[in-house]
């Protein structure tokens, strides 16, 4: 079991942000310290939502208390997701730096949550720039979707080869590129470590609930901290997400209430070198 600091959004209803990250990490046996950057009734894809950003001074005070309690020294992982303002980006960077100062071996996964196809950016451009310039240089792993990978690298991403070039341009040790278009009506999740790639394919579905990126990032980091191989981490994570999406048909949210049994019975998907 490892302790993980997770910084992302929180919703009262739904399966995005910390609502997906925390149960996934806990199912994998980890202790999670969850700091919400925004608290909402639900994600903004519904006709109505309400809530507000959590003030950064409040988050800083909470992190101070965690440090004073001695919990940062044995924090083995950091996961950052939705960061609604420049000040939240700065807080995430400070939090990662403080954890690394207390435990230099801690693994930081930066999920750059700022946009998706077909709508593009859903945060202001300057926040996406800050994520790129302030957080990616600290990350051991980043998990952009295809739109985010293309935006961050300034390169097109429409197939595996383009995803490889774009991932190498980020200069992050490991890039988990998600939802890359693949032949035969499939999507690929591809782990690039330098020029080396491992690909895991799933069937392209007509629709999927929000939160799949949050779930995949948490599953990958959690498996990584359980000391599994990169191919197992990728295959197990993609399998859990695919099983969750398949079980969500006819629903607006991922079925996380009974997901433990779903994930336990999901067959690890093969991850092949590309």
Tab-separated table of C-alpha atoms in Angstrom, residues 26-155:
chain	number	residue	atom	x	y	z
A	26	UNK	CA	-8.389	2.613	-2.860
A	27	UNK	CA	-9.452	-0.542	-4.703
A	28	UNK	CA	-5.803	-1.043	-5.633
A	29	UNK	CA	-4.910	-0.846	-1.937
A	30	UNK	CA	-3.672	2.730	-1.635
A	31	UNK	CA	-4.272	5.459	0.919
A	32	UNK	CA	-5.472	8.649	-0.790
A	33	UNK	CA	-5.170	12.237	0.429
A	34	UNK	CA	-7.686	14.016	-1.815
A	35	UNK	CA	-7.619	17.785	-2.265
A	36	UNK	CA	-10.541	19.173	-4.326
A	37	UNK	CA	-9.790	22.121	-6.590
A	38	UNK	CA	-13.477	22.736	-7.269
A	39	UNK	CA	-16.644	21.362	-5.663
A	40	UNK	CA	-19.616	20.987	-7.995
A	41	UNK	CA	-23.041	19.403	-7.880
A	42	UNK	CA	-22.147	17.485	-11.068
A	43	UNK	CA	-19.996	17.957	-14.149
A	44	UNK	CA	-21.012	20.831	-16.474
A	45	UNK	CA	-22.267	18.477	-19.191
A	46	UNK	CA	-25.670	18.405	-17.516
A	47	UNK	CA	-28.285	21.146	-18.127
A	48	UNK	CA	-27.672	22.588	-14.657
A	49	UNK	CA	-24.784	22.560	-12.240
A	50	UNK	CA	-23.690	24.567	-9.231
A	51	UNK	CA	-20.589	24.944	-7.116
A	52	UNK	CA	-17.391	26.922	-6.903
A	53	UNK	CA	-13.622	26.712	-6.898
A	54	UNK	CA	-11.932	25.831	-3.611
A	55	UNK	CA	-9.801	28.850	-2.584
A	56	UNK	CA	-6.092	28.168	-2.979
A	57	UNK	CA	-5.233	29.488	0.539
A	58	UNK	CA	-7.561	26.826	1.938
A	59	UNK	CA	-5.806	24.113	-0.075
A	60	UNK	CA	-2.423	25.437	1.073
A	61	UNK	CA	-3.544	25.291	4.710
A	62	UNK	CA	-4.718	21.722	4.267
A	63	UNK	CA	-1.413	20.725	2.665
A	64	UNK	CA	0.458	22.471	5.510
A	65	UNK	CA	-1.456	20.366	8.032
A	66	UNK	CA	-0.674	17.180	6.102
A	67	UNK	CA	3.004	18.071	6.073
A	68	UNK	CA	3.013	18.922	9.769
A	69	UNK	CA	1.409	15.561	10.499
A	70	UNK	CA	4.326	13.911	8.723
A	71	UNK	CA	2.280	12.521	5.852
A	72	UNK	CA	4.237	13.964	2.915
A	73	UNK	CA	7.432	12.109	3.819
A	74	UNK	CA	5.855	8.755	2.995
A	75	UNK	CA	3.732	9.933	0.069
A	76	UNK	CA	4.757	7.745	-2.858
A	77	UNK	CA	2.621	9.240	-5.601
A	78	UNK	CA	1.073	12.504	-6.764
A	79	UNK	CA	-1.780	12.771	-9.257
A	80	UNK	CA	-3.022	16.119	-10.516
A	81	UNK	CA	-6.094	16.514	-12.692
A	82	UNK	CA	-8.545	19.374	-13.125
A	83	UNK	CA	-7.037	22.741	-12.153
A	84	UNK	CA	-9.464	25.589	-12.850
A	85	UNK	CA	-7.190	28.644	-12.449
A	86	UNK	CA	-3.579	29.731	-12.745
A	87	UNK	CA	-3.388	29.859	-8.954
A	88	UNK	CA	-4.485	26.217	-8.766
A	89	UNK	CA	-1.763	25.292	-11.269
A	90	UNK	CA	0.776	27.091	-9.076
A	91	UNK	CA	-0.559	25.246	-6.029
A	92	UNK	CA	-0.263	21.889	-7.814
A	93	UNK	CA	3.350	22.661	-8.719
A	94	UNK	CA	4.133	23.679	-5.139
A	95	UNK	CA	2.466	20.531	-3.802
A	96	UNK	CA	4.480	18.297	-6.142
A	97	UNK	CA	7.686	20.097	-5.173
A	98	UNK	CA	6.928	19.729	-1.459
A	99	UNK	CA	6.228	16.022	-1.796
A	100	UNK	CA	9.423	15.533	-3.809
A	101	UNK	CA	11.395	17.467	-1.177
A	102	UNK	CA	10.034	15.133	1.495
A	103	UNK	CA	10.311	11.984	-0.649
A	104	UNK	CA	12.439	12.357	-3.809
A	105	UNK	CA	11.296	8.957	-5.100
A	106	UNK	CA	7.614	9.949	-5.263
A	107	UNK	CA	6.087	9.460	-8.724
A	108	UNK	CA	4.163	12.409	-10.157
A	109	UNK	CA	1.480	11.735	-12.787
A	110	UNK	CA	0.148	14.902	-14.408
A	111	UNK	CA	-3.191	14.428	-16.156
A	112	UNK	CA	-3.454	17.648	-18.214
A	113	UNK	CA	-7.208	18.124	-18.047
A	114	UNK	CA	-8.090	21.061	-20.287
A	115	UNK	CA	-9.814	19.859	-23.454
A	116	UNK	CA	-11.129	17.067	-25.650
A	117	UNK	CA	-12.529	16.369	-29.092
A	118	UNK	CA	-14.773	17.544	-30.624
A	119	UNK	CA	-15.200	20.745	-28.594
A	120	UNK	CA	-11.542	21.596	-28.008
A	121	UNK	CA	-10.401	23.638	-25.021
A	122	UNK	CA	-12.764	23.917	-22.059
A	123	UNK	CA	-10.319	25.932	-19.957
A	124	UNK	CA	-8.736	29.251	-20.988
A	125	UNK	CA	-5.625	28.978	-23.139
A	126	UNK	CA	-3.358	30.514	-20.491
A	127	UNK	CA	-4.190	27.667	-18.088
A	128	UNK	CA	-3.288	25.047	-20.698
A	129	UNK	CA	-0.015	26.917	-21.295
A	130	UNK	CA	0.691	26.917	-17.545
A	131	UNK	CA	0.024	23.182	-17.331
A	132	UNK	CA	2.482	22.630	-20.167
A	133	UNK	CA	5.192	24.949	-18.906
A	134	UNK	CA	4.859	24.613	-15.120
A	135	UNK	CA	3.699	21.051	-14.461
A	136	UNK	CA	4.925	18.787	-17.264
A	137	UNK	CA	8.614	19.481	-16.471
A	138	UNK	CA	8.044	17.983	-12.989
A	139	UNK	CA	6.102	14.930	-14.145
A	140	UNK	CA	7.373	11.380	-14.437
A	141	UNK	CA	4.180	10.432	-16.289
A	142	UNK	CA	1.566	12.415	-18.187
A	143	UNK	CA	-1.723	11.067	-19.548
A	144	UNK	CA	-3.130	13.372	-22.240
A	145	UNK	CA	-6.015	12.436	-24.473
A	146	UNK	CA	-5.506	12.824	-28.210
A	147	UNK	CA	-6.632	16.454	-28.302
A	148	UNK	CA	-4.474	17.406	-25.313
A	149	UNK	CA	-1.439	15.586	-26.724
A	150	UNK	CA	-1.771	17.439	-30.017
A	151	UNK	CA	-2.264	20.808	-28.298
A	152	UNK	CA	0.654	20.336	-25.901
A	153	UNK	CA	3.067	19.230	-28.614
A	154	UNK	CA	1.820	21.485	-31.402
A	155	UNK	CA	1.701	18.424	-33.666
